């Protein structure tokens, strides 16, 4: 019986690492990414990756959703990972859905800069926006409008971003951050190393090479939230 359980753990570890490969996560730091996302210790997340344990049942659907795979595949390898299914669709690369729209505040960059400290107080937003994004803390979700050219060509001035202030950053994601002057900025999050205490040393990288990169070891930077949606009107 013990061998059968070990085999299940090993299979789970193989599939979780495969899913993280497909998502582009570097091997180093995976335990930290999972621990921050699912409120477990680095050691506990490391056991998932090494085949020493399996997450509690309540975390499995959330973990599968985070990795873009099905719970069934993650547990026992049944079916094909969702990401691979999408690659194999060929011509049929769209699907139809009827999402639920939810109203969220559209903030300016000054209000966003204060969000990290006090949250949004509901007073005098720049405007309103809508999103289909859902999380456990709807009060932490807001919208921003892209300003400036630092994230061109992928993000143009006037594009709207949906930001989750309760989500932890991970390598390669886009974030809204705040410097020591309480100014907000929109950049790509890149981990460059880990310090003596295992904390991430990161850079905020513009997509436009004409703009400077910020480094957390050289500047005071606080992450306000992770960008979860990018909205653009093609009628501009």
PDB file of C-alpha atoms in Angstrom:
ATOM      1  CA  UNK A   1       0.000   0.000   0.000  1.00  0.00           C
ATOM      2  CA  UNK A   2       2.865   2.321   0.866  1.00  0.00           C
ATOM      3  CA  UNK A   3       4.451   1.799  -2.559  1.00  0.00           C
ATOM      4  CA  UNK A   4       1.164   2.662  -4.264  1.00  0.00           C
ATOM      5  CA  UNK A   5       0.926   5.935  -2.325  1.00  0.00           C
ATOM      6  CA  UNK A   6       4.523   6.795  -3.194  1.00  0.00           C
ATOM      7  CA  UNK A   7       3.733   6.137  -6.854  1.00  0.00           C
ATOM      8  CA  UNK A   8       0.785   8.565  -6.705  1.00  0.00           C
ATOM      9  CA  UNK A   9       3.008  11.237  -5.131  1.00  0.00           C
ATOM     10  CA  UNK A  10       5.712  10.734  -7.755  1.00  0.00           C
ATOM     11  CA  UNK A  11       3.187  10.988 -10.587  1.00  0.00           C
ATOM     12  CA  UNK A  12       1.730  14.158  -9.092  1.00  0.00           C
ATOM     13  CA  UNK A  13       5.193  15.732  -8.801  1.00  0.00           C
ATOM     14  CA  UNK A  14       6.010  14.838 -12.398  1.00  0.00           C
ATOM     15  CA  UNK A  15       2.799  16.450 -13.679  1.00  0.00           C
ATOM     16  CA  UNK A  16       3.020  19.609 -11.553  1.00  0.00           C
ATOM     17  CA  UNK A  17       6.570  20.166 -12.823  1.00  0.00           C
ATOM     18  CA  UNK A  18       5.452  19.485 -16.397  1.00  0.00           C
ATOM     19  CA  UNK A  19       2.656  22.042 -16.034  1.00  0.00           C
ATOM     20  CA  UNK A  20       5.105  24.611 -14.656  1.00  0.00           C
ATOM     21  CA  UNK A  21       7.432  23.879 -17.587  1.00  0.00           C
ATOM     22  CA  UNK A  22       4.571  24.618 -19.992  1.00  0.00           C
ATOM     23  CA  UNK A  23       3.826  27.869 -18.153  1.00  0.00           C
ATOM     24  CA  UNK A  24       7.471  28.907 -18.462  1.00  0.00           C
ATOM     25  CA  UNK A  25       8.366  28.970 -14.750  1.00  0.00           C
ATOM     26  CA  UNK A  26      12.111  28.517 -14.073  1.00  0.00           C
ATOM     27  CA  UNK A  27      13.016  25.445 -12.027  1.00  0.00           C
ATOM     28  CA  UNK A  28      14.681  27.535  -9.353  1.00  0.00           C
ATOM     29  CA  UNK A  29      12.149  29.352  -7.222  1.00  0.00           C
ATOM     30  CA  UNK A  30       9.117  27.190  -8.038  1.00  0.00           C
ATOM     31  CA  UNK A  31       8.516  26.308  -4.402  1.00  0.00           C
ATOM     32  CA  UNK A  32       8.487  30.017  -3.512  1.00  0.00           C
ATOM     33  CA  UNK A  33       5.984  30.780  -6.302  1.00  0.00           C
ATOM     34  CA  UNK A  34       3.616  28.046  -5.104  1.00  0.00           C
ATOM     35  CA  UNK A  35       4.005  28.902  -1.423  1.00  0.00           C
ATOM     36  CA  UNK A  36       3.105  32.551  -1.999  1.00  0.00           C
ATOM     37  CA  UNK A  37       0.170  31.646  -4.213  1.00  0.00           C
ATOM     38  CA  UNK A  38      -1.362  28.963  -1.966  1.00  0.00           C
ATOM     39  CA  UNK A  39      -0.359  30.074   1.539  1.00  0.00           C
ATOM     40  CA  UNK A  40       1.873  27.125   2.381  1.00  0.00           C
ATOM     41  CA  UNK A  41       5.502  27.078   3.490  1.00  0.00           C
ATOM     42  CA  UNK A  42       8.324  26.927   0.957  1.00  0.00           C
ATOM     43  CA  UNK A  43       9.204  23.530   2.429  1.00  0.00           C
ATOM     44  CA  UNK A  44       5.636  22.286   2.000  1.00  0.00           C
ATOM     45  CA  UNK A  45       5.464  23.429  -1.635  1.00  0.00           C
ATOM     46  CA  UNK A  46       8.881  21.873  -2.221  1.00  0.00           C
ATOM     47  CA  UNK A  47       7.493  18.510  -1.096  1.00  0.00           C
ATOM     48  CA  UNK A  48       4.806  18.742  -3.795  1.00  0.00           C
ATOM     49  CA  UNK A  49       7.494  19.273  -6.427  1.00  0.00           C
ATOM     50  CA  UNK A  50       9.690  16.441  -5.106  1.00  0.00           C
ATOM     51  CA  UNK A  51       6.917  13.853  -4.803  1.00  0.00           C
ATOM     52  CA  UNK A  52       6.982  13.762  -1.022  1.00  0.00           C
ATOM     53  CA  UNK A  53       3.407  14.947  -0.458  1.00  0.00           C
ATOM     54  CA  UNK A  54       0.198  16.046  -2.224  1.00  0.00           C
ATOM     55  CA  UNK A  55      -1.772  19.240  -1.446  1.00  0.00           C
ATOM     56  CA  UNK A  56      -4.931  19.004   0.613  1.00  0.00           C
ATOM     57  CA  UNK A  57      -8.058  18.319  -1.441  1.00  0.00           C
ATOM     58  CA  UNK A  58      -9.419  21.881  -1.186  1.00  0.00           C
ATOM     59  CA  UNK A  59      -6.295  23.299  -2.861  1.00  0.00           C
ATOM     60  CA  UNK A  60      -6.267  20.947  -5.864  1.00  0.00           C
ATOM     61  CA  UNK A  61      -8.863  22.784  -8.043  1.00  0.00           C
ATOM     62  CA  UNK A  62      -7.154  26.125  -7.312  1.00  0.00           C
ATOM     63  CA  UNK A  63      -3.748  24.667  -8.136  1.00  0.00           C
ATOM     64  CA  UNK A  64      -5.057  23.165 -11.376  1.00  0.00           C
ATOM     65  CA  UNK A  65      -6.632  26.487 -12.360  1.00  0.00           C
ATOM     66  CA  UNK A  66      -3.388  28.360 -11.587  1.00  0.00           C
ATOM     67  CA  UNK A  67      -1.413  25.956 -13.795  1.00  0.00           C
ATOM     68  CA  UNK A  68      -4.001  25.883 -16.607  1.00  0.00           C
ATOM     69  CA  UNK A  69      -4.677  22.152 -16.372  1.00  0.00           C
ATOM     70  CA  UNK A  70      -7.521  19.950 -15.129  1.00  0.00           C
ATOM     71  CA  UNK A  71      -7.695  18.574 -11.598  1.00  0.00           C
ATOM     72  CA  UNK A  72      -8.124  15.045 -13.003  1.00  0.00           C
ATOM     73  CA  UNK A  73      -4.928  15.298 -15.040  1.00  0.00           C
ATOM     74  CA  UNK A  74      -2.975  16.761 -12.146  1.00  0.00           C
ATOM     75  CA  UNK A  75      -4.035  13.926  -9.837  1.00  0.00           C
ATOM     76  CA  UNK A  76      -3.873  10.864 -12.053  1.00  0.00           C
ATOM     77  CA  UNK A  77      -2.849  11.871 -15.564  1.00  0.00           C
ATOM     78  CA  UNK A  78      -6.291  11.271 -17.068  1.00  0.00           C
ATOM     79  CA  UNK A  79      -7.005  13.292 -20.227  1.00  0.00           C
ATOM     80  CA  UNK A  80      -4.592  15.796 -21.776  1.00  0.00           C
ATOM     81  CA  UNK A  81      -3.410  18.998 -20.049  1.00  0.00           C
ATOM     82  CA  UNK A  82      -5.641  21.923 -21.015  1.00  0.00           C
ATOM     83  CA  UNK A  83      -2.688  23.874 -22.405  1.00  0.00           C
ATOM     84  CA  UNK A  84      -1.768  21.020 -24.755  1.00  0.00           C
ATOM     85  CA  UNK A  85      -5.387  20.633 -25.828  1.00  0.00           C
ATOM     86  CA  UNK A  86      -5.418  24.284 -26.905  1.00  0.00           C
ATOM     87  CA  UNK A  87      -2.263  23.753 -28.980  1.00  0.00           C
ATOM     88  CA  UNK A  88      -3.860  20.789 -30.767  1.00  0.00           C
ATOM     89  CA  UNK A  89      -7.100  22.544 -31.741  1.00  0.00           C
ATOM     90  CA  UNK A  90      -5.752  23.628 -35.131  1.00  0.00           C
ATOM     91  CA  UNK A  91      -8.233  25.813 -36.971  1.00  0.00           C
ATOM     92  CA  UNK A  92     -10.770  25.905 -34.117  1.00  0.00           C
ATOM     93  CA  UNK A  93      -8.905  28.393 -31.934  1.00  0.00           C
ATOM     94  CA  UNK A  94     -11.923  30.168 -30.393  1.00  0.00           C
ATOM     95  CA  UNK A  95     -14.699  29.158 -28.017  1.00  0.00           C
ATOM     96  CA  UNK A  96     -17.893  30.868 -26.932  1.00  0.00           C
ATOM     97  CA  UNK A  97     -18.626  31.899 -23.385  1.00  0.00           C
ATOM     98  CA  UNK A  98     -21.182  34.012 -21.514  1.00  0.00           C
ATOM     99  CA  UNK A  99     -19.167  35.656 -18.728  1.00  0.00           C
ATOM    100  CA  UNK A 100     -20.559  37.619 -15.796  1.00  0.00           C
ATOM    101  CA  UNK A 101     -19.505  41.273 -15.856  1.00  0.00           C
ATOM    102  CA  UNK A 102     -18.646  42.991 -12.593  1.00  0.00           C
ATOM    103  CA  UNK A 103     -18.181  46.729 -12.081  1.00  0.00           C
ATOM    104  CA  UNK A 104     -14.815  47.891 -10.680  1.00  0.00           C
ATOM    105  CA  UNK A 105     -13.364  51.367 -10.048  1.00  0.00           C
ATOM    106  CA  UNK A 106     -11.069  52.931 -12.626  1.00  0.00           C
ATOM    107  CA  UNK A 107      -8.322  54.658 -10.633  1.00  0.00           C
ATOM    108  CA  UNK A 108      -5.671  57.154 -11.641  1.00  0.00           C
ATOM    109  CA  UNK A 109      -2.011  56.429 -10.905  1.00  0.00           C
ATOM    110  CA  UNK A 110      -2.029  58.616  -7.783  1.00  0.00           C
ATOM    111  CA  UNK A 111      -4.905  56.632  -6.262  1.00  0.00           C
ATOM    112  CA  UNK A 112      -3.203  53.396  -7.318  1.00  0.00           C
ATOM    113  CA  UNK A 113      -0.014  54.524  -5.572  1.00  0.00           C
ATOM    114  CA  UNK A 114      -1.930  54.820  -2.292  1.00  0.00           C
ATOM    115  CA  UNK A 115      -3.717  51.490  -2.769  1.00  0.00           C
ATOM    116  CA  UNK A 116      -0.847  49.538  -1.245  1.00  0.00           C
ATOM    117  CA  UNK A 117      -1.114  51.475   2.038  1.00  0.00           C
ATOM    118  CA  UNK A 118      -4.801  52.190   2.569  1.00  0.00           C
ATOM    119  CA  UNK A 119      -6.736  50.452  -0.205  1.00  0.00           C
ATOM    120  CA  UNK A 120      -9.321  52.210  -2.318  1.00  0.00           C
ATOM    121  CA  UNK A 121     -11.834  54.149  -0.211  1.00  0.00           C
ATOM    122  CA  UNK A 122     -14.555  54.257  -2.877  1.00  0.00           C
ATOM    123  CA  UNK A 123     -14.444  58.054  -3.164  1.00  0.00           C
ATOM    124  CA  UNK A 124     -14.003  59.917  -6.447  1.00  0.00           C
ATOM    125  CA  UNK A 125     -12.688  57.231  -8.783  1.00  0.00           C
ATOM    126  CA  UNK A 126     -11.501  58.408 -12.174  1.00  0.00           C
ATOM    127  CA  UNK A 127     -14.315  56.360 -13.687  1.00  0.00           C
ATOM    128  CA  UNK A 128     -15.737  52.869 -13.915  1.00  0.00           C
ATOM    129  CA  UNK A 129     -14.724  49.733 -15.749  1.00  0.00           C
ATOM    130  CA  UNK A 130     -15.979  46.161 -15.973  1.00  0.00           C
ATOM    131  CA  UNK A 131     -14.310  42.787 -15.678  1.00  0.00           C
ATOM    132  CA  UNK A 132     -15.110  39.077 -15.784  1.00  0.00           C
ATOM    133  CA  UNK A 133     -12.176  38.389 -13.468  1.00  0.00           C
ATOM    134  CA  UNK A 134     -13.101  36.913 -10.097  1.00  0.00           C
ATOM    135  CA  UNK A 135     -11.135  36.316  -6.923  1.00  0.00           C
ATOM    136  CA  UNK A 136     -11.777  35.838  -3.231  1.00  0.00           C
ATOM    137  CA  UNK A 137     -11.259  39.544  -2.458  1.00  0.00           C
ATOM    138  CA  UNK A 138     -13.291  41.628  -4.950  1.00  0.00           C
ATOM    139  CA  UNK A 139     -12.452  44.826  -3.028  1.00  0.00           C
ATOM    140  CA  UNK A 140      -8.816  44.331  -4.088  1.00  0.00           C
ATOM    141  CA  UNK A 141      -9.571  44.487  -7.825  1.00  0.00           C
ATOM    142  CA  UNK A 142      -9.392  47.768  -9.723  1.00  0.00           C
ATOM    143  CA  UNK A 143      -8.656  49.129 -13.178  1.00  0.00           C
ATOM    144  CA  UNK A 144      -6.005  51.491 -14.534  1.00  0.00           C
ATOM    145  CA  UNK A 145      -5.474  53.192 -17.862  1.00  0.00           C
ATOM    146  CA  UNK A 146      -2.043  52.864 -19.457  1.00  0.00           C
ATOM    147  CA  UNK A 147      -0.181  56.163 -19.708  1.00  0.00           C
ATOM    148  CA  UNK A 148       3.127  56.823 -21.435  1.00  0.00           C
ATOM    149  CA  UNK A 149       5.169  54.729 -23.857  1.00  0.00           C
ATOM    150  CA  UNK A 150       7.342  52.579 -21.578  1.00  0.00           C
ATOM    151  CA  UNK A 151       5.327  49.389 -22.267  1.00  0.00           C
ATOM    152  CA  UNK A 152       5.007  49.818 -26.015  1.00  0.00           C
ATOM    153  CA  UNK A 153       4.420  48.073 -28.338  1.00  0.00           C
ATOM    154  CA  UNK A 154       2.347  45.525 -26.357  1.00  0.00           C
ATOM    155  CA  UNK A 155       0.546  48.113 -24.224  1.00  0.00           C
ATOM    156  CA  UNK A 156      -0.559  51.419 -25.715  1.00  0.00           C
ATOM    157  CA  UNK A 157      -1.691  54.628 -23.970  1.00  0.00           C
ATOM    158  CA  UNK A 158      -5.406  54.345 -23.236  1.00  0.00           C
ATOM    159  CA  UNK A 159      -5.406  50.545 -22.852  1.00  0.00           C
ATOM    160  CA  UNK A 160      -7.153  49.443 -19.658  1.00  0.00           C
ATOM    161  CA  UNK A 161      -5.622  47.059 -17.153  1.00  0.00           C
ATOM    162  CA  UNK A 162      -7.428  45.022 -14.503  1.00  0.00           C
ATOM    163  CA  UNK A 163      -5.277  44.690 -11.382  1.00  0.00           C
ATOM    164  CA  UNK A 164      -5.576  42.260  -8.455  1.00  0.00           C
ATOM    165  CA  UNK A 165      -4.093  43.869  -5.353  1.00  0.00           C
ATOM    166  CA  UNK A 166      -4.274  40.616  -3.359  1.00  0.00           C
ATOM    167  CA  UNK A 167      -2.286  38.498  -5.824  1.00  0.00           C
ATOM    168  CA  UNK A 168       1.423  37.837  -5.288  1.00  0.00           C
ATOM    169  CA  UNK A 169       3.780  38.570  -8.203  1.00  0.00           C
ATOM    170  CA  UNK A 170       5.531  35.755 -10.055  1.00  0.00           C
ATOM    171  CA  UNK A 171       8.314  35.733 -12.679  1.00  0.00           C
ATOM    172  CA  UNK A 172       7.181  37.116 -16.016  1.00  0.00           C
ATOM    173  CA  UNK A 173       3.952  38.703 -14.814  1.00  0.00           C
ATOM    174  CA  UNK A 174       3.029  42.379 -15.210  1.00  0.00           C
ATOM    175  CA  UNK A 175       2.666  44.443 -12.073  1.00  0.00           C
ATOM    176  CA  UNK A 176       1.675  47.845 -10.771  1.00  0.00           C
ATOM    177  CA  UNK A 177       4.345  49.001  -8.326  1.00  0.00           C
ATOM    178  CA  UNK A 178       5.075  51.972  -6.109  1.00  0.00           C
ATOM    179  CA  UNK A 179       8.394  53.698  -5.466  1.00  0.00           C
ATOM    180  CA  UNK A 180       9.504  55.605  -2.385  1.00  0.00           C
ATOM    181  CA  UNK A 181       7.710  58.730  -3.598  1.00  0.00           C
ATOM    182  CA  UNK A 182       4.354  56.893  -3.727  1.00  0.00           C
ATOM    183  CA  UNK A 183       4.319  57.074  -7.514  1.00  0.00           C
ATOM    184  CA  UNK A 184       2.750  54.126  -9.341  1.00  0.00           C
ATOM    185  CA  UNK A 185       4.301  52.498 -12.371  1.00  0.00           C
ATOM    186  CA  UNK A 186       3.406  49.616 -14.712  1.00  0.00           C
ATOM    187  CA  UNK A 187       6.190  47.170 -15.596  1.00  0.00           C
ATOM    188  CA  UNK A 188       7.116  43.517 -16.152  1.00  0.00           C
ATOM    189  CA  UNK A 189       8.264  41.610 -13.045  1.00  0.00           C
ATOM    190  CA  UNK A 190      11.549  39.735 -13.378  1.00  0.00           C
ATOM    191  CA  UNK A 191      13.298  37.862 -10.561  1.00  0.00           C
ATOM    192  CA  UNK A 192      17.099  38.159 -10.790  1.00  0.00           C
ATOM    193  CA  UNK A 193      18.200  36.342  -7.618  1.00  0.00           C
ATOM    194  CA  UNK A 194      17.308  35.459  -4.017  1.00  0.00           C
ATOM    195  CA  UNK A 195      18.886  37.188  -1.041  1.00  0.00           C
ATOM    196  CA  UNK A 196      20.356  35.572   2.082  1.00  0.00           C
ATOM    197  CA  UNK A 197      16.864  35.187   3.575  1.00  0.00           C
ATOM    198  CA  UNK A 198      15.377  33.601   0.444  1.00  0.00           C
ATOM    199  CA  UNK A 199      13.527  36.762  -0.590  1.00  0.00           C
ATOM    200  CA  UNK A 200      13.218  37.668  -4.250  1.00  0.00           C
ATOM    201  CA  UNK A 201      15.453  40.401  -5.624  1.00  0.00           C
ATOM    202  CA  UNK A 202      13.584  41.634  -8.671  1.00  0.00           C
ATOM    203  CA  UNK A 203      13.626  44.086 -11.529  1.00  0.00           C
ATOM    204  CA  UNK A 204      10.757  46.064 -13.026  1.00  0.00           C
ATOM    205  CA  UNK A 205      11.368  45.930 -16.736  1.00  0.00           C
ATOM    206  CA  UNK A 206       9.864  48.215 -19.421  1.00  0.00           C
ATOM    207  CA  UNK A 207       9.072  46.583 -22.763  1.00  0.00           C
ATOM    208  CA  UNK A 208      10.313  49.725 -24.516  1.00  0.00           C
ATOM    209  CA  UNK A 209      14.159  49.614 -24.335  1.00  0.00           C
ATOM    210  CA  UNK A 210      14.324  53.421 -24.319  1.00  0.00           C
ATOM    211  CA  UNK A 211      13.135  53.447 -20.700  1.00  0.00           C
ATOM    212  CA  UNK A 212      15.141  52.449 -17.572  1.00  0.00           C
ATOM    213  CA  UNK A 213      14.836  49.240 -15.552  1.00  0.00           C
ATOM    214  CA  UNK A 214      14.245  49.466 -11.787  1.00  0.00           C
ATOM    215  CA  UNK A 215      15.948  47.103  -9.318  1.00  0.00           C
ATOM    216  CA  UNK A 216      14.634  46.312  -5.835  1.00  0.00           C
ATOM    217  CA  UNK A 217      18.172  46.096  -4.415  1.00  0.00           C
ATOM    218  CA  UNK A 218      18.860  49.673  -5.485  1.00  0.00           C
ATOM    219  CA  UNK A 219      15.467  51.350  -5.055  1.00  0.00           C
ATOM    220  CA  UNK A 220      12.565  51.151  -2.646  1.00  0.00           C
ATOM    221  CA  UNK A 221       9.804  49.321  -4.522  1.00  0.00           C
ATOM    222  CA  UNK A 222       6.490  47.932  -3.283  1.00  0.00           C
ATOM    223  CA  UNK A 223       4.245  45.772  -5.458  1.00  0.00           C
ATOM    224  CA  UNK A 224       0.671  47.083  -5.470  1.00  0.00           C
ATOM    225  CA  UNK A 225      -0.886  44.313  -7.533  1.00  0.00           C
ATOM    226  CA  UNK A 226      -0.648  41.929 -10.469  1.00  0.00           C
ATOM    227  CA  UNK A 227      -2.215  42.747 -13.846  1.00  0.00           C
ATOM    228  CA  UNK A 228      -4.769  40.024 -14.623  1.00  0.00           C
ATOM    229  CA  UNK A 229      -6.507  41.462 -17.709  1.00  0.00           C
ATOM    230  CA  UNK A 230      -5.550  43.720 -20.604  1.00  0.00           C
ATOM    231  CA  UNK A 231      -8.383  45.473 -22.437  1.00  0.00           C
ATOM    232  CA  UNK A 232      -7.987  47.344 -25.711  1.00  0.00           C
ATOM    233  CA  UNK A 233     -10.438  48.905 -28.101  1.00  0.00           C
ATOM    234  CA  UNK A 234      -9.566  48.380 -31.758  1.00  0.00           C
ATOM    235  CA  UNK A 235     -11.670  51.406 -32.733  1.00  0.00           C
ATOM    236  CA  UNK A 236      -8.950  53.828 -31.656  1.00  0.00           C
TER     237      UNK A 236
END
